[in-house]
mmCIF file of C-alpha atoms and ligand atoms in Angstrom:
data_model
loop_
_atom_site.group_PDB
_atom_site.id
_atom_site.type_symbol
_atom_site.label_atom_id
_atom_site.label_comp_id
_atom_site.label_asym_id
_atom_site.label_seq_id
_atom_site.Cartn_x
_atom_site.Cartn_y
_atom_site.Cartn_z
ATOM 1 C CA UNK A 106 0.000 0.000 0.000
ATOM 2 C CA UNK A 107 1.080 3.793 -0.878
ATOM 3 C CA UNK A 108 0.970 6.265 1.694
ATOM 4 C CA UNK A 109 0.207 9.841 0.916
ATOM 5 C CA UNK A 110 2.774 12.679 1.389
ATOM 6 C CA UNK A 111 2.184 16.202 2.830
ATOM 7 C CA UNK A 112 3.850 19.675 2.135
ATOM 8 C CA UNK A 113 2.943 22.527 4.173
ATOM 9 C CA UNK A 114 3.820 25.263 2.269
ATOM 10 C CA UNK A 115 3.041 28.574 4.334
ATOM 11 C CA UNK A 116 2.667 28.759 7.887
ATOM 12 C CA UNK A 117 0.565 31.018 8.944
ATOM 13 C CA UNK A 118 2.619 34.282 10.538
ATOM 14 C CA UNK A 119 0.583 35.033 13.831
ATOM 15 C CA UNK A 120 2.344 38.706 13.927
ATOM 16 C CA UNK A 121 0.766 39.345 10.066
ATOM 17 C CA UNK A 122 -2.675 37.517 11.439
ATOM 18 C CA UNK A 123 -2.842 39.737 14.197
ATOM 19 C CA UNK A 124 -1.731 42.900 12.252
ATOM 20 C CA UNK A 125 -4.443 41.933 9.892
ATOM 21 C CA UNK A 126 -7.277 41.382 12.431
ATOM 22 C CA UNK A 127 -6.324 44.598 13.827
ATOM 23 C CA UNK A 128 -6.057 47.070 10.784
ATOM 24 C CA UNK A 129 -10.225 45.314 9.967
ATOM 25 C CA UNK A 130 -10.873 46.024 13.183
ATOM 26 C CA UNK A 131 -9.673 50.120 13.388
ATOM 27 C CA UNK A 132 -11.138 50.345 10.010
ATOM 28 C CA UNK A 133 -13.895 52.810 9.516
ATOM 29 C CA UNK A 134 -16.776 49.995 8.664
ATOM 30 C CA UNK A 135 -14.724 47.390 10.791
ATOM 31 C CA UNK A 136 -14.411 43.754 9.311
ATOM 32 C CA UNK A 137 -12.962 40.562 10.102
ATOM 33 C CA UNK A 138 -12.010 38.205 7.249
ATOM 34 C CA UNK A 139 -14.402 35.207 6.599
ATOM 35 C CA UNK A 140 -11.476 32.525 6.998
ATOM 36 C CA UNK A 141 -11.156 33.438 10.826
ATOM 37 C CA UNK A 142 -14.615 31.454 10.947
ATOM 38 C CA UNK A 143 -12.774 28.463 10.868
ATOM 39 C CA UNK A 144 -11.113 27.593 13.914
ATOM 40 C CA UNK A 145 -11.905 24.173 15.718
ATOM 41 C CA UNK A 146 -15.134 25.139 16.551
ATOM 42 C CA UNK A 147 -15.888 26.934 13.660
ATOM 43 C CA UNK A 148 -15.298 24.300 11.437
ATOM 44 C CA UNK A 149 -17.690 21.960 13.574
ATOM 45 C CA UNK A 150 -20.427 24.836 13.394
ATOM 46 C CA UNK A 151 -20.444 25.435 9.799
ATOM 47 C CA UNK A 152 -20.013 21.217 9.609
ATOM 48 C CA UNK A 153 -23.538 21.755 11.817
ATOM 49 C CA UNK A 154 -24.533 24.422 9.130
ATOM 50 C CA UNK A 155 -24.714 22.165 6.228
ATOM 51 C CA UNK A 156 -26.916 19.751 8.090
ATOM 52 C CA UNK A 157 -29.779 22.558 8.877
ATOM 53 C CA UNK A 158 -32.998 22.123 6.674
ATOM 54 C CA UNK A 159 -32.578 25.943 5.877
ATOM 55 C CA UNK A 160 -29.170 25.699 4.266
ATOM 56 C CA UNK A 161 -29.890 23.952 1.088
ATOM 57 C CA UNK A 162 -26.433 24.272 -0.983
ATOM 58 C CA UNK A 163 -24.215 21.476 0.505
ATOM 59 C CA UNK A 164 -27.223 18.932 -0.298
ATOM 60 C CA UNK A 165 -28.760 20.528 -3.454
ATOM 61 C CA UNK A 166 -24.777 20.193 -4.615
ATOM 62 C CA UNK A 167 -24.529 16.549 -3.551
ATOM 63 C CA UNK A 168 -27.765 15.915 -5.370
ATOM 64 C CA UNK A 169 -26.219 17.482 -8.514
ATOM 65 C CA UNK A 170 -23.035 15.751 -8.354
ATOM 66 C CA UNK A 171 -25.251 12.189 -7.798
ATOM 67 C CA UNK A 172 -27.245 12.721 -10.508
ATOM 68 C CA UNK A 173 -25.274 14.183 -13.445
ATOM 69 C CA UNK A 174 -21.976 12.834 -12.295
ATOM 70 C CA UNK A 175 -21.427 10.580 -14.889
ATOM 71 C CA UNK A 176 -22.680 13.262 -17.385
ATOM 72 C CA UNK A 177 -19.821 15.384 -16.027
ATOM 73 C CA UNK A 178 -17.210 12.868 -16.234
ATOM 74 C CA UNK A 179 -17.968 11.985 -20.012
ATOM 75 C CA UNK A 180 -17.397 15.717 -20.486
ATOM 76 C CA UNK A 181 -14.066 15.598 -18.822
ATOM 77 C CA UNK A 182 -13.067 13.068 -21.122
ATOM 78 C CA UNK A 183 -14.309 14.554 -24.102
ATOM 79 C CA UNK A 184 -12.407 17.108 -23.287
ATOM 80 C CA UNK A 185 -9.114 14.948 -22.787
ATOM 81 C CA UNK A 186 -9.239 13.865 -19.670
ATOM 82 C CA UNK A 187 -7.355 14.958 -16.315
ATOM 83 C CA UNK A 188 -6.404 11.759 -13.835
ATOM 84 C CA UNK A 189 -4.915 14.319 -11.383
ATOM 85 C CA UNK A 190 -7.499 15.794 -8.888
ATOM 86 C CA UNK A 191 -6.581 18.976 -6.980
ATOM 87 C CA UNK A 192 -9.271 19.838 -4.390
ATOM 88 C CA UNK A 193 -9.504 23.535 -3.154
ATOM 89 C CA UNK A 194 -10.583 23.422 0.353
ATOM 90 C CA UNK A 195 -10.477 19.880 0.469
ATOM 91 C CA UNK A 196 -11.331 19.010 4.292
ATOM 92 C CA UNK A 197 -12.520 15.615 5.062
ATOM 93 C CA UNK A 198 -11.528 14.797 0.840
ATOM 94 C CA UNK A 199 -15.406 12.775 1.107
ATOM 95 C CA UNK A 200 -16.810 14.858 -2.152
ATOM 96 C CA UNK A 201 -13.855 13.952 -4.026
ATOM 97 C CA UNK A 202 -13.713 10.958 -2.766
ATOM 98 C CA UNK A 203 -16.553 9.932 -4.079
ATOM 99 C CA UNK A 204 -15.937 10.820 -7.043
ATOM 100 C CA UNK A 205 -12.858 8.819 -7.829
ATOM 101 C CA UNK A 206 -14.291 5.636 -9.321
ATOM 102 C CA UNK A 207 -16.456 7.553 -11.590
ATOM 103 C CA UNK A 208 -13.602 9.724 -12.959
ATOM 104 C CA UNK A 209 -10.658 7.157 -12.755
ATOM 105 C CA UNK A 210 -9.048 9.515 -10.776
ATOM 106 C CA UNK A 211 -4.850 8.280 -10.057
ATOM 107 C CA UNK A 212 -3.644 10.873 -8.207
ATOM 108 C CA UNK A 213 -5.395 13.326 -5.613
ATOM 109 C CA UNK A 214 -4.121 16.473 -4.348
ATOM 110 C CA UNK A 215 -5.783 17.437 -1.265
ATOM 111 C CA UNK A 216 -5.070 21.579 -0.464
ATOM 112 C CA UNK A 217 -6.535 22.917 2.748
ATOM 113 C CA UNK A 218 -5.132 25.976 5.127
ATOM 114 C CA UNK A 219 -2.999 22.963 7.361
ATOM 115 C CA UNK A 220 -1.825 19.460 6.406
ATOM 116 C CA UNK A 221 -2.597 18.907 10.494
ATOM 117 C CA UNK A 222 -6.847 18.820 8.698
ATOM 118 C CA UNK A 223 -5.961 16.616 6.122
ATOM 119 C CA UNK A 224 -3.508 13.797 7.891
ATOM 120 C CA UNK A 225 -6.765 11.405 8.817
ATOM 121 C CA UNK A 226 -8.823 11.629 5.734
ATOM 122 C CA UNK A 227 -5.948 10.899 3.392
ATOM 123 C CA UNK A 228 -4.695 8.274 5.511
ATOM 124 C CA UNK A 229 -8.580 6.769 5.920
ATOM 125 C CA UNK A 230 -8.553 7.502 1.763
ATOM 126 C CA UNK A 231 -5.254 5.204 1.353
ATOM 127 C CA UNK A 232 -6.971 2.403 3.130
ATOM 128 C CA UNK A 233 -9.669 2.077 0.877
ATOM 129 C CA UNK A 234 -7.273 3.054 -2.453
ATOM 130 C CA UNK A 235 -4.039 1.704 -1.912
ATOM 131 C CA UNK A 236 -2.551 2.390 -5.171
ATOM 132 C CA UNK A 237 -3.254 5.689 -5.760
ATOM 133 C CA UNK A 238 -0.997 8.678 -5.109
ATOM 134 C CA UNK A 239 -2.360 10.981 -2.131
ATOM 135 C CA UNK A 240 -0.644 14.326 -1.453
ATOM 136 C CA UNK A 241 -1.954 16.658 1.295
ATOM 137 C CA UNK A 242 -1.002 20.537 1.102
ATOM 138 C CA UNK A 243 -1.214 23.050 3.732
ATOM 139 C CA UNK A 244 -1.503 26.429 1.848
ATOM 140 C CA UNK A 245 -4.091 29.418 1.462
ATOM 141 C CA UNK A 246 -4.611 29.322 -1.773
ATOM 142 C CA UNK A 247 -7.704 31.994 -1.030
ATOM 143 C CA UNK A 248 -4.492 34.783 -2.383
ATOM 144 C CA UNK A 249 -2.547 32.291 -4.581
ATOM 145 C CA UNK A 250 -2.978 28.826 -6.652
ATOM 146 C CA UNK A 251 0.653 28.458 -6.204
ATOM 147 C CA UNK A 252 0.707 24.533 -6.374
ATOM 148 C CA UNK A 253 4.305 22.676 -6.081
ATOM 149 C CA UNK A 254 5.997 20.389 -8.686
ATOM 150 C CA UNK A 255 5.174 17.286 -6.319
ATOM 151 C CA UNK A 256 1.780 17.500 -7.563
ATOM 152 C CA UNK A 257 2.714 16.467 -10.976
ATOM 153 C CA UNK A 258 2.936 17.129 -14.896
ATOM 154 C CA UNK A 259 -0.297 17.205 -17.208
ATOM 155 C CA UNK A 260 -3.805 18.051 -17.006
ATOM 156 C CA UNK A 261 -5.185 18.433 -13.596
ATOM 157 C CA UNK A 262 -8.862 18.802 -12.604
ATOM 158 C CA UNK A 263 -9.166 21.674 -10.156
ATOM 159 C CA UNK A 264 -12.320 20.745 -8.306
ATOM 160 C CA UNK A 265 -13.433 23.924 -6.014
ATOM 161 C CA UNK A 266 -17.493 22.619 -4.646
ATOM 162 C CA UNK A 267 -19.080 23.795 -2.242
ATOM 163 C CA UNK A 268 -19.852 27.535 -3.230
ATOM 164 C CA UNK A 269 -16.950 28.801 -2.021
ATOM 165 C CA UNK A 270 -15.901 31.271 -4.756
ATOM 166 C CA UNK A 271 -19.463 33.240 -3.198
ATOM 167 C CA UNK A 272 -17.231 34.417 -0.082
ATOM 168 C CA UNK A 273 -14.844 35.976 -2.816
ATOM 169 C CA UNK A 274 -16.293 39.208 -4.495
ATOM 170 C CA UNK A 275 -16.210 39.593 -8.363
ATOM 171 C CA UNK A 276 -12.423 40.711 -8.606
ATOM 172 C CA UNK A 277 -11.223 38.396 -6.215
ATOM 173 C CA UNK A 278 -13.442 35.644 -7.832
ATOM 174 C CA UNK A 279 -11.667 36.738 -11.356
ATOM 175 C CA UNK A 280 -8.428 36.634 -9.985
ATOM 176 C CA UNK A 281 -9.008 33.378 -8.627
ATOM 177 C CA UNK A 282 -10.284 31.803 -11.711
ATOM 178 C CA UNK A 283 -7.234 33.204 -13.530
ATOM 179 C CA UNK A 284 -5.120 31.223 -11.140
ATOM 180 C CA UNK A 285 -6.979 28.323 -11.436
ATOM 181 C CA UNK A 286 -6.958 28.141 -15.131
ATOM 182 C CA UNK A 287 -3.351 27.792 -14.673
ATOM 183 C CA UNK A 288 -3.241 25.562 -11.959
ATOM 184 C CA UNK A 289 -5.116 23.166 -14.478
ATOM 185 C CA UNK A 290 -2.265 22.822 -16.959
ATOM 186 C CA UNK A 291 -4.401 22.612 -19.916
ATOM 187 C CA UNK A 292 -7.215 20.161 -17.848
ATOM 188 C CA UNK A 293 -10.602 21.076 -16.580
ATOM 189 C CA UNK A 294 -11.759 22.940 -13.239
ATOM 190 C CA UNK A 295 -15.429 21.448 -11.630
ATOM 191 C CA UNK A 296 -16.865 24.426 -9.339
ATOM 192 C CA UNK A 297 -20.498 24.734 -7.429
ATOM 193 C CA UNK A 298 -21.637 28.416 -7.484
ATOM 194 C CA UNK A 299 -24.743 29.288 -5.385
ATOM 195 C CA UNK A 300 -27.150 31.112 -7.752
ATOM 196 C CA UNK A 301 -29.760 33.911 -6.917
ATOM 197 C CA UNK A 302 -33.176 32.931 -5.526
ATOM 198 C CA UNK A 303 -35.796 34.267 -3.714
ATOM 199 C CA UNK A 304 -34.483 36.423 -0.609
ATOM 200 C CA UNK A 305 -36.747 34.600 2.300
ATOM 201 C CA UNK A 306 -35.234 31.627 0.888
ATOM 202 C CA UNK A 307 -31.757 32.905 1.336
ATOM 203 C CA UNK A 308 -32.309 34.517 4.224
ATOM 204 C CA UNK A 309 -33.369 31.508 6.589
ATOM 205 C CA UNK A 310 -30.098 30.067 5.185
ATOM 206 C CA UNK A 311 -27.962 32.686 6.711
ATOM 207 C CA UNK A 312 -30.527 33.155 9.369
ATOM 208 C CA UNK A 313 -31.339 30.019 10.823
ATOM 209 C CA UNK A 314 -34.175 29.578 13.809
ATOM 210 C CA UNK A 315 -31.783 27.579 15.304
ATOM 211 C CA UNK A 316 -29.253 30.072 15.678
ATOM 212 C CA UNK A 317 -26.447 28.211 14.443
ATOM 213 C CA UNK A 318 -25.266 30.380 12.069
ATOM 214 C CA UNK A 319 -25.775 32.567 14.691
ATOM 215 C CA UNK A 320 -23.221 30.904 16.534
ATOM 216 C CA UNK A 321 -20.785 29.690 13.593
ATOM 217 C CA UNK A 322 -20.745 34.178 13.510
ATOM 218 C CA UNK A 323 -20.407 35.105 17.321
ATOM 219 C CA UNK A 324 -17.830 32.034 17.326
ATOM 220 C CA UNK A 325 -15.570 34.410 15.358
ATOM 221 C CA UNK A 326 -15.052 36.646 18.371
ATOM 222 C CA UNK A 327 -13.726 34.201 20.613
ATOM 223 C CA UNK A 328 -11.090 33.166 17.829
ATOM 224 C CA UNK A 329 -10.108 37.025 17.026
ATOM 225 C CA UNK A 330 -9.967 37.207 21.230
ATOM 226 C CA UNK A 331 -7.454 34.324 21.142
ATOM 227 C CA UNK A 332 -5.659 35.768 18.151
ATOM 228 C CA UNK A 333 -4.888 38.985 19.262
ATOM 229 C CA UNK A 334 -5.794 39.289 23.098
ATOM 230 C CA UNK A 335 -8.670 41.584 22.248
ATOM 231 C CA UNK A 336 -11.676 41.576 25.201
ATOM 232 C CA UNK A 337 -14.747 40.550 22.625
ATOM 233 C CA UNK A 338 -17.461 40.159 24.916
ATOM 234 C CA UNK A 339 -20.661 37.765 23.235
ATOM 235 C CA UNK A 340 -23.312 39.321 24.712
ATOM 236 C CA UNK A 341 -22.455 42.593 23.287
ATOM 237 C CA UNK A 342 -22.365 41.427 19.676
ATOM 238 C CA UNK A 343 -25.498 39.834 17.703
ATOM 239 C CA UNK A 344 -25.868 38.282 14.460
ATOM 240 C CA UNK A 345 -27.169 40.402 11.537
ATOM 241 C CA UNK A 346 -27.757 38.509 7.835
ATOM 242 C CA UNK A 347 -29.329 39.825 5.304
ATOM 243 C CA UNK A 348 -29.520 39.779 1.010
ATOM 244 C CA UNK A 349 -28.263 42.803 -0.197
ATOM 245 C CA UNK A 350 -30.506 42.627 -3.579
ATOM 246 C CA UNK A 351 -28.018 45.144 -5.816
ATOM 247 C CA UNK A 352 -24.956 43.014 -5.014
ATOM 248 C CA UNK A 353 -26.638 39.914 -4.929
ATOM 249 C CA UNK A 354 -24.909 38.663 -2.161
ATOM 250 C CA UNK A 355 -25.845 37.888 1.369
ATOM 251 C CA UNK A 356 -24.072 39.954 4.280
ATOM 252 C CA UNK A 357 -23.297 38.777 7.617
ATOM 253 C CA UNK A 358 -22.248 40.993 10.433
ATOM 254 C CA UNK A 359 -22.026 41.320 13.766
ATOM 255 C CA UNK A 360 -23.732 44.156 15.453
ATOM 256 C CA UNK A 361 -23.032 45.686 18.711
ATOM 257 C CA UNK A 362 -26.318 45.444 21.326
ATOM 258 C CA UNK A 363 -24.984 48.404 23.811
ATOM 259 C CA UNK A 364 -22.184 50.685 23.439
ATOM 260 C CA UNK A 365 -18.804 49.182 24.351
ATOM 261 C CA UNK A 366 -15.200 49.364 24.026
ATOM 262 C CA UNK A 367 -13.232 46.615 22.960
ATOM 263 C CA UNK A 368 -9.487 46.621 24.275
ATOM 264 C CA UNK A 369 -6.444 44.380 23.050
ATOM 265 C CA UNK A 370 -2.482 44.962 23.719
ATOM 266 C CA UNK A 371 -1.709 48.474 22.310
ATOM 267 C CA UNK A 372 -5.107 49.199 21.617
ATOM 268 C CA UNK A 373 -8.847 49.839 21.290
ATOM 269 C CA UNK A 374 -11.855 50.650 19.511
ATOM 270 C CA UNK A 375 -15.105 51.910 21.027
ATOM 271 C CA UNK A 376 -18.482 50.369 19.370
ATOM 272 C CA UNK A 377 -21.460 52.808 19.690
ATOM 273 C CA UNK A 378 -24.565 50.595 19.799
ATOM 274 C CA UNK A 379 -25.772 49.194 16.432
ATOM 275 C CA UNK A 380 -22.640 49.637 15.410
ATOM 276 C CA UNK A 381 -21.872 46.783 12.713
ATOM 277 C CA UNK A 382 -18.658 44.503 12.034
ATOM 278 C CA UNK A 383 -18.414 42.932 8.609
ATOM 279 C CA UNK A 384 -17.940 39.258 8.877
ATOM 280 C CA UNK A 385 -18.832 37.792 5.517
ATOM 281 C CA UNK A 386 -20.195 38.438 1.727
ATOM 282 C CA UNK A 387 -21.973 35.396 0.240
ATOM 283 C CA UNK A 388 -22.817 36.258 -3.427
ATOM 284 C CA UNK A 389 -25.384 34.598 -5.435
ATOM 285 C CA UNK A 390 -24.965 34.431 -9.305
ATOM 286 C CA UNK A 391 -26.608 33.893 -12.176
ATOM 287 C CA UNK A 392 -25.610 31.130 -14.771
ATOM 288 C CA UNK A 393 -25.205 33.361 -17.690
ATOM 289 C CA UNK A 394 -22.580 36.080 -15.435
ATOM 290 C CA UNK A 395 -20.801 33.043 -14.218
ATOM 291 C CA UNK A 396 -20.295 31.479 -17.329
ATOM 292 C CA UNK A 397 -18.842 35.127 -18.445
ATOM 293 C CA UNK A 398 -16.721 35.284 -15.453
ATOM 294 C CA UNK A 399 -15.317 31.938 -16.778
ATOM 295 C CA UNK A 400 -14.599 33.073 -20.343
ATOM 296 C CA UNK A 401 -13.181 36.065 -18.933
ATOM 297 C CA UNK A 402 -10.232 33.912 -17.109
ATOM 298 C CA UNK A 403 -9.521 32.175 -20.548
ATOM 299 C CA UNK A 404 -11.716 29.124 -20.226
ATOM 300 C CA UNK A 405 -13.345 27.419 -22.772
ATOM 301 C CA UNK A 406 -16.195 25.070 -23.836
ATOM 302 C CA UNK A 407 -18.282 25.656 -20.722
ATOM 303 C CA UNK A 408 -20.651 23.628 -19.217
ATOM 304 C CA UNK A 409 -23.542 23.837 -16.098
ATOM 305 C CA UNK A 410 -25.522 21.517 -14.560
ATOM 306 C CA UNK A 411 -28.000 22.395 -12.012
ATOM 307 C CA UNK A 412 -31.160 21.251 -9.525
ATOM 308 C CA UNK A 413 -34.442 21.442 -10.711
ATOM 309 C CA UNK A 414 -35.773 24.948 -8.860
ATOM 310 C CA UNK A 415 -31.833 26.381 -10.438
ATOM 311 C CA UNK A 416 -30.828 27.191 -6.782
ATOM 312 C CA UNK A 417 -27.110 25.837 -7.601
ATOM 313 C CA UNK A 418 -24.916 25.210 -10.771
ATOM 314 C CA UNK A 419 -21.557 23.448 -11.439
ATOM 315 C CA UNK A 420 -19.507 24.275 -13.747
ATOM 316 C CA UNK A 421 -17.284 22.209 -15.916
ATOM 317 C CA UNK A 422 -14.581 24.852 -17.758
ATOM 318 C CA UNK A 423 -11.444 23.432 -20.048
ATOM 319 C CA UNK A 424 -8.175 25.377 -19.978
ATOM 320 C CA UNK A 425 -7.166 22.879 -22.979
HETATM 321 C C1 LIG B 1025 -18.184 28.314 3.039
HETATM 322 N N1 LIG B 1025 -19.222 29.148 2.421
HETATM 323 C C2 LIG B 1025 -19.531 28.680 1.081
HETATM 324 C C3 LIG B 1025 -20.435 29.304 3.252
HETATM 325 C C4 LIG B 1025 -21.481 30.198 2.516
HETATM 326 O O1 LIG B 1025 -22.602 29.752 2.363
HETATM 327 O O2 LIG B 1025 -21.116 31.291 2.081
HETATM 328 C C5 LIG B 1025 -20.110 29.913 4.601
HETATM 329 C C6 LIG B 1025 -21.329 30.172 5.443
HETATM 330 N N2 LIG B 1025 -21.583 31.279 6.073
HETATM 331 C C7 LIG B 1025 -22.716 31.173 6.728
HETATM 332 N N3 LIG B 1025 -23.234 29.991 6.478
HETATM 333 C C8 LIG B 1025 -22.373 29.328 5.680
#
């Protein structure tokens, strides 16, 4: 049996983190970067997220991928194939995973922020495909697709699911796709986009009676507290989502529920009440923009597939 090899290419630097956290904080509209979500805890809440009735991508996804993933992997092959998978984001590597039989994948690049995530699930994924070539990569790729020689010559498929190109605005999103068209050295990339809908139904996504997105948000103070020392108290702060229709994207913020002054080493910043920190943008497309977006970062005969109410799309794009 193989076993798979890690690379972590970045560390994170906790002086830049903290400088970073900081300069969002001081900022006029004050904002904290929607990776800080993701913290133990974090990661278990938004794991809890995808489970809630109200937030429909992760399954309407899933039901996409089970239904028109043989569809999809035809395509890849008409388009010349790519037996080297590199998942963006890749966490427990189970929607890749089960895609391997399907698209013969050989050799699967897993890329998440730490190696430290991906150690179990590629070593779980080994057990059940012993001869194929695992690689785990620590890296935020969120700034750069700046992917090793260890992950190989020839096509790739750069699979990105899960929406996550929403928590990037346009630019970013462009800039991203540039990369990834790159990345795929003349292969294919596989993304899920989250496309506009109704706003109650968006809202009670972000909004859940539950109150665990509620949580997954207020989480993120605790984390910036550990970060930087900073005094974050929860019951100051609420949780604020809402669709902002023009920029079809959903906001999340945190809004303070009494005046208060938060205090870390060297510094501090006094919240008057209603006072709002920007925690997250979650924008919605439409097919035909996306598919521009696409042909804007070079790729070429572009595909969608998509539920039957059109809530969610992947995209199939060749760099070939
Ligand atoms: C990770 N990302 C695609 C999620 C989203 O829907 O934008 C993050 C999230 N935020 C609140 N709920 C889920």
């Amino acid at each position: 049996m193989k076993t798979p090899a890690f690379l972590q290419i970045v560390h994170a630097d906790p002086t830049a983190l903290r400088g970073e956290l900081i300069g969002g904080l001081c900022a006029e509209t004050a904002s904290i970067a929607p990776k800080y979500f993701y913290d133990a805890l974090g990661a278990r809440l938004f794991s809890a997220i995808t489970e809630l009735p109200e937030y429909y991508p992760m399954r309407t996804e899933a039901a996409i991928f089970a239904r028109h993933g043989e569809a999809m992997a035809a395509a890849v092959g008409d388009m010349g194939g790519a037996s080297t998978w590199v998942d963006l984001g890749a966490g427990n590597c189970e929607k890749a995973a089960r895609m391997f039989d399907l698209f013969g994948v050989q050799r699967y690049v897993a890329v998440d922020i730490s190696v430290d995530y991906l150690a179990h699930a590629l070593e779980h994924l080994q057990r059940r495909h012993p001869t194929m070539d695992l690689l785990g990569i620590g890296m935020d790729f969120s700034r750069q697709i700046a992917l090793p020689a260890e992950c190989g010559d020839g096509p790739r498929l750069i699979f990105y699911p899960g929406s996550s190109i929403g928590n990037f605005d346009p630019a970013e999103s462009l800039r991203f796709l540039l990369q990834a068209y790159q990345a795929a050295q003349g292969g294919a990339l596989l993304i899920g986009v989250d496309l506009v809908k109704p706003v109650d139904v968006l809202e009670a996504a972000y909004d859940d009676p539950l109150g665990v997105t509620a949580a997954f948000n207020r989480n993120l103070l605790l984390h910036v507290n550990r970060l930087t020392g900073s005094d974050f108290r929860l019951a100051e702060w609420r949780h604020v989502a809402y669709y902002n229709g023009p920029s079809s994207r959903i906001e999340m913020h945190l809004e303070a529920v009494r005046q208060t002054t938060v205090r870390w080493p060297g510094g501090e910043r006094r919240f008057e009440t209603g006072t709002r920190i920007h925690t997250e943008n979650s924008y919605k497309w439409r097919v035909a923009d996306f598919a521009r977006l696409l042909a804007r970062a070079g790729f070429s005969g572009v595909r969608h597939w998509t539920d039957e109410r059109e809530w969610f799309a992947v995209f199939l794009a060749g760099s070939g």
